[in-house]
Coordinates of C-alpha atoms in Angstrom, one line a residue:
Chain A
M1 CA -23.2 49.4 -98.1
S2 CA -20.9 46.5 -97.5
G3 CA -19.4 43.9 -99.6
N4 CA -18.1 41.9 -96.6
T5 CA -18.3 38.2 -96.7
V6 CA -19.0 35.7 -93.8
K7 CA -17.6 32.2 -93.6
V8 CA -20.3 29.6 -93.3
D9 CA -20.0 25.9 -92.4
I10 CA -23.2 24.1 -93.4
T11 CA -23.8 20.4 -93.3
V12 CA -25.6 19.6 -96.6
N13 CA -27.0 16.1 -96.9
G14 CA -24.6 14.9 -94.3
E15 CA -21.5 16.4 -95.8
Q16 CA -19.6 19.4 -94.6
T17 CA -19.7 22.4 -96.9
S18 CA -18.0 25.7 -96.4
A19 CA -17.7 29.0 -98.2
D20 CA -17.2 32.7 -97.8
V21 CA -20.5 34.2 -98.7
E22 CA -22.2 37.5 -98.9
P23 CA -24.7 37.8 -96.0
R24 CA -27.4 38.5 -98.6
L25 CA -26.9 35.1 -100.3
L26 CA -30.1 33.1 -100.1
L27 CA -29.9 29.4 -99.0
A28 CA -31.5 28.4 -102.3
H29 CA -28.7 30.0 -104.2
Y30 CA -26.1 28.6 -101.9
L31 CA -27.4 25.1 -102.5
R32 CA -27.7 25.4 -106.3
E33 CA -24.7 27.5 -107.1
N34 CA -22.1 27.0 -104.3
V35 CA -22.8 23.4 -103.6
G36 CA -24.1 22.5 -107.1
L37 CA -27.2 20.7 -106.0
K38 CA -29.9 21.6 -108.6
A39 CA -32.9 19.5 -107.4
T40 CA -34.0 22.5 -105.3
N41 CA -36.0 24.6 -107.7
I42 CA -36.7 28.3 -107.3
G43 CA -40.3 29.0 -108.4
C44 CA -42.0 32.2 -107.2
D45 CA -39.1 33.6 -105.2
T46 CA -41.7 35.1 -102.8
T47 CA -42.3 32.4 -100.2
S48 CA -45.5 31.3 -101.9
C49 CA -45.0 28.3 -104.1
G50 CA -42.8 26.0 -101.9
A51 CA -40.7 24.7 -104.9
C52 CA -37.5 25.6 -103.0
T53 CA -38.5 23.7 -99.8
V54 CA -35.6 21.9 -98.0
L55 CA -35.2 20.7 -94.5
V56 CA -33.1 22.6 -91.9
D57 CA -32.4 20.5 -88.9
G58 CA -35.3 18.2 -90.1
E59 CA -37.9 20.9 -90.6
S60 CA -39.3 22.2 -93.9
V61 CA -38.3 25.7 -94.8
K62 CA -38.5 27.7 -98.0
S63 CA -34.9 28.3 -99.0
C64 CA -35.7 31.4 -101.0
T65 CA -36.6 33.1 -97.8
V66 CA -33.7 31.9 -95.6
L67 CA -30.2 33.4 -95.8
A68 CA -27.3 31.0 -96.1
V69 CA -25.8 32.6 -93.0
Q70 CA -28.9 31.7 -91.0
T71 CA -28.0 28.0 -91.6
D72 CA -24.4 28.3 -90.6
Q73 CA -23.5 25.3 -88.3
R74 CA -26.9 23.8 -89.2
S75 CA -27.9 20.7 -91.1
V76 CA -29.6 21.1 -94.4
T77 CA -31.3 18.3 -96.4
T78 CA -32.2 18.5 -100.0
L79 CA -34.0 16.1 -102.3
E80 CA -30.6 14.6 -103.3
G81 CA -29.9 13.8 -99.7
L82 CA -33.1 11.7 -99.2
S83 CA -32.1 8.9 -101.5
P84 CA -28.4 8.1 -101.6
E85 CA -27.1 7.6 -105.1
G86 CA -27.2 3.9 -106.1
G87 CA -29.3 3.1 -103.0
E88 CA -33.0 2.7 -102.4
L89 CA -35.3 5.5 -103.1
H90 CA -36.6 7.2 -99.9
P91 CA -40.1 5.9 -99.0
M92 CA -41.6 9.3 -99.8
A93 CA -39.9 9.5 -103.2
K94 CA -40.9 5.9 -103.9
A95 CA -44.6 6.7 -103.0
F96 CA -44.6 9.7 -105.3
R97 CA -43.4 7.4 -108.1
E98 CA -45.9 4.7 -107.4
E99 CA -48.9 6.9 -107.0
H100 CA -47.7 9.1 -109.9
G101 CA -47.6 12.2 -107.6
L102 CA -46.2 14.4 -110.3
Q103 CA -46.9 15.8 -113.7
C104 CA -44.3 18.3 -115.0
G105 CA -42.2 17.6 -111.9
F106 CA -41.2 21.2 -111.1
C107 CA -42.9 21.3 -107.7
T108 CA -41.9 17.7 -106.9
P109 CA -38.7 18.3 -104.9
G110 CA -40.4 20.9 -102.7
M111 CA -43.5 18.7 -102.4
V112 CA -41.5 15.7 -101.3
M113 CA -39.4 17.7 -98.8
A114 CA -42.6 19.3 -97.3
A115 CA -44.2 15.9 -97.1
V116 CA -41.2 14.4 -95.3
S117 CA -41.4 17.1 -92.7
L118 CA -45.2 16.7 -92.5
I119 CA -45.0 13.0 -91.8
E120 CA -42.2 13.6 -89.3
E121 CA -44.5 15.9 -87.3
N122 CA -47.7 13.9 -87.9
P123 CA -46.9 10.2 -88.6
N124 CA -50.6 9.3 -89.0
P125 CA -52.2 12.1 -91.0
T126 CA -55.7 12.0 -92.4
E127 CA -56.3 13.1 -96.0
R128 CA -57.3 16.5 -94.6
D129 CA -54.1 16.8 -92.6
V130 CA -52.1 16.1 -95.7
R131 CA -54.0 18.6 -97.8
E132 CA -53.6 21.3 -95.1
G133 CA -50.0 20.3 -94.4
L134 CA -49.1 20.9 -98.0
E135 CA -50.8 24.3 -98.1
G136 CA -47.4 25.9 -98.7
N137 CA -46.7 24.1 -101.9
L138 CA -48.3 24.9 -105.2
C139 CA -48.6 22.5 -108.2
R140 CA -49.3 24.5 -111.4
C141 CA -50.3 21.2 -113.1
T142 CA -53.0 21.0 -110.3
G143 CA -51.8 17.4 -109.7
Y144 CA -52.7 17.5 -106.0
H145 CA -54.9 14.4 -106.0
N146 CA -52.1 11.9 -106.6
I147 CA -49.7 13.9 -104.5
V148 CA -52.0 13.6 -101.5
R149 CA -52.4 9.9 -102.2
A150 CA -48.6 9.5 -102.4
V151 CA -48.1 11.1 -99.0
L152 CA -50.8 8.9 -97.5
A153 CA -49.2 5.8 -99.0
A154 CA -45.8 6.9 -97.6
A155 CA -47.3 7.2 -94.2
G156 CA -48.3 3.5 -94.5
Q157 CA -51.9 4.1 -95.2
D158 CA -54.2 2.8 -98.0
P159 CA -55.1 5.9 -99.9
D160 CA -58.3 4.5 -101.2
A161 CA -59.5 3.6 -97.7
E162 CA -58.5 6.9 -96.2
Q163 CA -60.1 9.0 -98.9
K164 CA -63.3 7.0 -98.6
R165 CA -63.3 7.5 -94.8
E166 CA -62.6 11.2 -95.2
A167 CA -65.4 11.6 -97.8
E168 CA -67.9 9.8 -95.6
S169 CA -66.9 11.5 -92.3
D170 CA -67.2 15.0 -93.6
A171 CA -69.9 15.0 -96.2
S172 CA -70.6 18.7 -95.7
R173 CA -66.9 19.7 -95.7
T174 CA -66.0 23.3 -96.1
A175 CA -64.2 24.3 -99.2
P176 CA -60.4 24.5 -98.7
G177 CA -59.3 27.9 -97.4
F178 CA -62.6 28.7 -95.7
S179 CA -62.3 28.8 -91.9
T180 CA -64.4 26.3 -90.0
G181 CA -63.9 28.4 -86.9
G182 CA -61.8 26.0 -84.8
A183 CA -62.6 26.9 -81.3
G184 CA -63.2 25.8 -77.7
A185 CA -65.5 27.0 -75.1
Chain B
M1 CA -34.6 38.7 -106.2
I2 CA -31.5 39.7 -104.2
P3 CA -31.4 42.1 -101.2
V4 CA -29.1 45.1 -101.2
A5 CA -25.8 44.2 -99.6
F6 CA -25.6 44.5 -95.8
D7 CA -23.4 43.8 -92.9
Y8 CA -24.3 40.8 -90.7
E9 CA -23.9 40.3 -87.0
R10 CA -25.1 37.3 -85.0
P11 CA -24.7 38.2 -81.3
D12 CA -24.5 35.4 -78.7
T13 CA -26.5 37.2 -76.1
V14 CA -29.4 39.5 -75.8
D15 CA -27.2 42.2 -74.2
A16 CA -24.8 42.0 -77.2
A17 CA -27.8 42.4 -79.5
L18 CA -28.9 45.5 -77.5
A19 CA -25.4 47.0 -77.6
L20 CA -25.5 46.6 -81.4
L21 CA -28.9 48.3 -81.6
A22 CA -27.7 51.1 -79.3
E23 CA -24.7 51.7 -81.6
H24 CA -26.5 51.4 -85.0
G25 CA -30.1 52.2 -84.2
E26 CA -32.0 53.2 -87.3
D27 CA -29.4 51.8 -89.7
A28 CA -29.9 48.3 -88.3
T29 CA -32.7 45.8 -88.5
V30 CA -33.3 42.8 -86.3
L31 CA -33.6 39.4 -88.1
A32 CA -35.4 36.6 -86.3
G33 CA -37.2 34.1 -88.6
G34 CA -36.9 36.5 -91.5
H35 CA -40.3 35.8 -93.0
S36 CA -41.5 39.4 -92.9
L37 CA -38.1 41.0 -93.2
L38 CA -36.5 39.0 -96.0
P39 CA -39.4 39.5 -98.5
V40 CA -39.2 43.2 -97.8
M41 CA -35.4 43.2 -98.4
K42 CA -35.7 41.1 -101.5
L43 CA -38.2 43.5 -103.0
R44 CA -35.8 46.3 -101.9
L45 CA -38.5 48.0 -100.0
G46 CA -36.0 47.9 -97.2
A47 CA -32.3 48.1 -97.3
P48 CA -30.7 48.1 -93.8
E49 CA -27.0 48.6 -93.5
L50 CA -26.7 46.1 -90.7
V51 CA -28.8 43.0 -90.0
I52 CA -28.6 41.7 -86.4
D53 CA -29.6 38.0 -86.4
I54 CA -31.2 37.1 -83.0
G55 CA -32.5 33.8 -84.4
R56 CA -30.3 31.7 -82.2
L57 CA -30.8 33.4 -78.9
A58 CA -32.2 30.6 -76.8
D59 CA -32.9 33.1 -74.0
L60 CA -35.8 34.4 -76.2
N61 CA -37.4 31.0 -76.8
Y62 CA -39.8 30.0 -74.0
I63 CA -43.4 29.7 -73.0
R64 CA -44.1 29.7 -69.2
V65 CA -46.8 30.5 -66.7
E66 CA -46.0 33.4 -64.5
G67 CA -48.8 34.2 -62.0
D68 CA -52.0 35.2 -63.9
E69 CA -50.1 35.5 -67.2
V70 CA -48.2 33.4 -69.7
A71 CA -44.8 34.8 -70.7
I72 CA -43.7 34.0 -74.2
G73 CA -40.2 34.7 -75.4
A74 CA -40.1 36.9 -78.5
G75 CA -38.1 34.3 -80.4
T76 CA -40.8 31.7 -80.0
R77 CA -41.8 30.4 -83.4
H78 CA -45.3 30.0 -84.7
R79 CA -44.7 26.3 -84.8
D80 CA -43.9 26.3 -81.1
L81 CA -47.0 28.3 -80.3
E82 CA -49.0 25.7 -82.3
A83 CA -47.5 22.7 -80.4
S84 CA -47.4 24.2 -76.9
E85 CA -49.2 22.2 -74.3
V86 CA -49.1 25.2 -71.9
L87 CA -50.9 27.4 -74.3
A88 CA -53.4 24.7 -75.3
T89 CA -54.8 24.8 -71.7
E90 CA -53.9 28.4 -70.6
V91 CA -54.4 30.5 -73.7
P92 CA -56.0 28.2 -76.4
L93 CA -56.6 31.1 -78.7
L94 CA -52.9 31.6 -79.5
P95 CA -52.1 28.1 -80.9
A96 CA -55.3 28.3 -83.0
V97 CA -54.3 31.6 -84.4
A98 CA -50.6 30.6 -84.9
R99 CA -51.8 27.6 -86.9
T100 CA -53.4 29.9 -89.5
V101 CA -50.2 31.9 -90.1
G102 CA -48.8 31.3 -93.6
D103 CA -48.0 27.6 -94.1
P104 CA -45.9 25.0 -92.2
Q105 CA -42.6 26.2 -93.8
V106 CA -43.4 29.8 -92.7
R107 CA -44.4 28.6 -89.2
H108 CA -41.1 26.8 -88.9
R109 CA -39.3 30.1 -89.1
G110 CA -41.6 33.0 -88.2
T111 CA -41.7 34.2 -84.6
I112 CA -44.2 36.0 -82.4
G113 CA -41.8 38.8 -81.7
G114 CA -41.1 39.3 -85.3
S115 CA -44.8 39.3 -86.2
L116 CA -45.6 41.9 -83.6
A117 CA -42.6 44.1 -84.5
H118 CA -43.4 44.0 -88.2
A119 CA -46.7 45.7 -87.4
D120 CA -48.5 44.5 -90.5
P121 CA -52.3 45.2 -89.9
A122 CA -53.0 42.1 -92.0
S123 CA -51.1 39.8 -89.6
D124 CA -52.8 37.4 -87.3
L125 CA -50.9 37.5 -84.1
P126 CA -51.0 41.2 -83.3
A127 CA -54.9 41.2 -83.4
A128 CA -54.9 38.1 -81.3
V129 CA -52.6 39.6 -78.6
L130 CA -54.8 42.7 -78.8
A131 CA -57.9 40.7 -78.1
L132 CA -56.0 39.1 -75.2
N133 CA -55.1 42.5 -73.7
G134 CA -51.5 41.4 -73.8
T135 CA -48.3 43.3 -73.0
V136 CA -45.2 43.8 -75.1
V137 CA -41.9 43.8 -73.2
L138 CA -39.3 46.1 -74.8
R139 CA -35.7 46.1 -73.8
S140 CA -32.8 48.4 -74.8
A141 CA -29.4 49.3 -73.4
R142 CA -31.3 52.0 -71.5
G143 CA -33.6 49.6 -69.7
E144 CA -36.8 47.7 -70.0
R145 CA -40.4 48.8 -70.3
Q146 CA -43.8 47.1 -70.6
V147 CA -46.2 48.5 -73.2
P148 CA -49.8 47.4 -73.2
I149 CA -50.6 46.1 -76.7
T150 CA -53.5 48.6 -76.8
G151 CA -50.9 51.4 -76.9
F152 CA -48.2 49.6 -79.0
Y153 CA -49.2 50.3 -82.6
T154 CA -49.2 53.7 -84.1
G155 CA -49.9 53.0 -87.8
V156 CA -49.1 50.7 -90.7
F157 CA -45.8 49.0 -90.1
S158 CA -45.1 51.3 -87.1
S159 CA -45.2 51.1 -83.4
V160 CA -43.9 52.9 -80.3
K161 CA -40.8 50.6 -80.3
E162 CA -37.7 52.8 -80.5
P163 CA -34.9 51.9 -83.0
D164 CA -32.6 50.8 -80.1
E165 CA -35.3 48.6 -78.6
L166 CA -35.9 44.9 -79.0
I167 CA -39.1 43.0 -78.2
V168 CA -38.0 40.4 -75.8
E169 CA -41.3 39.0 -74.5
V170 CA -45.0 39.0 -75.0
R171 CA -47.2 38.6 -71.9
V172 CA -50.8 37.5 -72.2
P173 CA -53.4 36.7 -69.5
R174 CA -54.3 33.1 -68.8
T175 CA -57.8 32.9 -70.3
G176 CA -58.2 29.1 -69.6
A177 CA -61.8 28.0 -70.2
A178 CA -63.1 31.4 -71.4
G179 CA -64.8 31.2 -74.7
W180 CA -62.7 32.0 -77.7
A181 CA -62.6 31.7 -81.5
Y182 CA -60.6 32.8 -84.5
E183 CA -62.4 33.4 -87.8
K184 CA -60.0 34.1 -90.7
F185 CA -61.2 34.8 -94.3
T186 CA -58.8 34.2 -97.1
R187 CA -59.0 33.2 -100.7
R188 CA -56.1 30.8 -100.6
S189 CA -55.2 28.9 -97.4
N190 CA -51.7 30.4 -96.9
D191 CA -52.6 34.0 -97.6
W192 CA -52.9 36.9 -95.3
A193 CA -56.4 37.5 -94.0
I194 CA -58.7 39.6 -96.1
V195 CA -60.3 40.1 -92.7
A196 CA -60.0 38.1 -89.5
V197 CA -61.6 38.3 -86.1
A198 CA -60.2 37.0 -82.8
V199 CA -62.6 36.7 -79.9
V200 CA -61.7 35.8 -76.4
D201 CA -63.4 36.4 -73.1
G202 CA -65.8 38.9 -74.6
R203 CA -63.1 40.9 -76.3
V204 CA -62.9 41.2 -80.1
G205 CA -59.7 41.9 -82.2
L206 CA -59.9 42.8 -85.9
V207 CA -57.3 41.9 -88.5
N208 CA -56.9 44.2 -91.6
M209 CA -59.7 46.6 -90.7
G210 CA -57.5 49.7 -90.3
P211 CA -53.9 50.8 -90.3
T212 CA -53.3 48.9 -87.0
P213 CA -55.0 45.9 -85.4
L214 CA -58.2 47.2 -83.9
R215 CA -60.7 46.2 -81.1
A216 CA -64.4 46.1 -82.0
S217 CA -65.1 48.4 -79.1
A218 CA -68.8 49.0 -80.0
T219 CA -69.4 45.3 -80.2
E220 CA -67.6 44.7 -76.8
A221 CA -69.7 47.5 -75.2
A222 CA -72.9 46.1 -76.6
L223 CA -72.1 42.6 -75.3
A224 CA -71.3 44.0 -71.9
E225 CA -74.7 45.6 -71.8
G226 CA -76.4 42.4 -72.7
A227 CA -77.0 42.8 -76.4
S228 CA -77.6 39.7 -78.5
I229 CA -74.7 38.3 -80.5
E230 CA -76.5 39.3 -83.7
D231 CA -77.0 42.9 -82.5
A232 CA -73.5 43.2 -81.1
A233 CA -71.8 41.8 -84.2
A234 CA -73.7 44.3 -86.4
L235 CA -71.5 47.0 -84.8
A236 CA -68.2 45.3 -85.5
D237 CA -67.1 47.7 -88.3
Q238 CA -67.8 50.8 -86.3
A239 CA -64.8 53.1 -86.0
T240 CA -62.8 51.0 -88.4
D241 CA -61.0 52.2 -91.5
P242 CA -60.5 49.2 -93.7
P243 CA -58.2 49.3 -96.7
A244 CA -59.4 48.7 -100.3
D245 CA -57.2 46.5 -102.5
T246 CA -57.3 43.9 -105.2
A247 CA -58.7 41.4 -102.6
A248 CA -61.6 43.4 -101.4
T249 CA -63.4 46.7 -101.3
R250 CA -63.8 48.7 -98.1
E251 CA -67.5 47.8 -97.9
Y252 CA -66.8 44.1 -98.4
R253 CA -64.3 44.2 -95.6
R254 CA -66.9 45.9 -93.4
H255 CA -69.4 43.1 -94.3
L256 CA -66.8 40.5 -93.4
A257 CA -66.0 42.1 -90.1
R258 CA -69.6 41.9 -89.1
L259 CA -70.2 38.4 -90.4
L260 CA -67.0 36.9 -89.0
T261 CA -67.6 38.6 -85.6
K262 CA -71.0 37.0 -85.5
R263 CA -69.5 33.6 -86.3
A264 CA -66.7 34.0 -83.8
L265 CA -68.9 35.2 -81.0
T266 CA -71.3 32.3 -81.7
T267 CA -68.5 29.8 -81.6
A268 CA -66.9 31.4 -78.5
A269 CA -70.3 31.2 -76.7
G270 CA -70.5 27.5 -77.5
V271 CA -73.9 28.1 -79.1

């Protein structure tokens, strides 16, 4: 086995960072320990809970399942990078505050980053799109209701109106996690 | 959890990756998106001496029509399958299956080549490619060969791929307007399938009903002979060997295979 290190240059929140790292170093640990950004939480450490979600080149990833070397020469954004210190809160963070989209707060950084990526890919999500789009993030407080409302609000929608529409449009909706057999013919 | 230390190479070309595989063979592992490999390494169920990162080889990232087939580069991510306009019209089963893999974060990293190479019988894409009668293109420093997916898998986490070979492409027939459906049963939305069934053009692929992805051959034969969906689906668990685990017993999986096959065939038939 080797103890070799590899030099990485990673743009984190717009700033160049660089270090000699072991190839086995996980991105989550690089961000927390090498760069010192502690907003990114490590929850399950098994790609399940999404607490460690950050953006790599604008797309959400779980940083406990990405090697730091895989993001060499790439751009990483953490929760700290969304809202510059002393400036305005990012619209997603602001919506989480206004809709009270958090309870204990542990899942919040990952939720916000996953939601930013979700809106980037689907700027006009339905309530269902939001719930499905956040399937990779777990809230142990089960505070999903307000989280979903926050994401809808951040996308410029009225959460009350959208939730009413969703409820009326899909009265017989299948429970989450059960396939509705999406298909064509 | 921290993987055992390893050496890391990130070759710039496919040929350079093949040269590394030729030199290191069984001591090396290929890293693409890493969403099967890294969990294995973090749990220390695997400890390769060398990790060859092919994640940036643009040559392996494409989806294009070639004659009667669509050729998909092995490095194509689940997210790219999901969003592909070519696949939406030519092979609509694949984007629908890709959309059920893990969660958005996983789909931003995981690749079709990685999923096929990992050979987990609970994975979605291998059974979908099996239902499509696809072909796996393997390349090594020794040359290239095409292996029909029907002969690719040999057991749990194993295939005919040699240690010096790299999956470079997956080829699937253009199914166009042929009926299709994917029925996946999970307890949580981002879980592996307890059982799933892919149907396309009268062929049926089963997820997690044996050590490899399987075809429901008895169902397919019955359909070809004109049996009703109900009667054909009742044969879906024949010649399967489903696992028993904390999620389900063998008999429950057999039940799911029959039920999901019936649903998928019904949807695919547009009934």
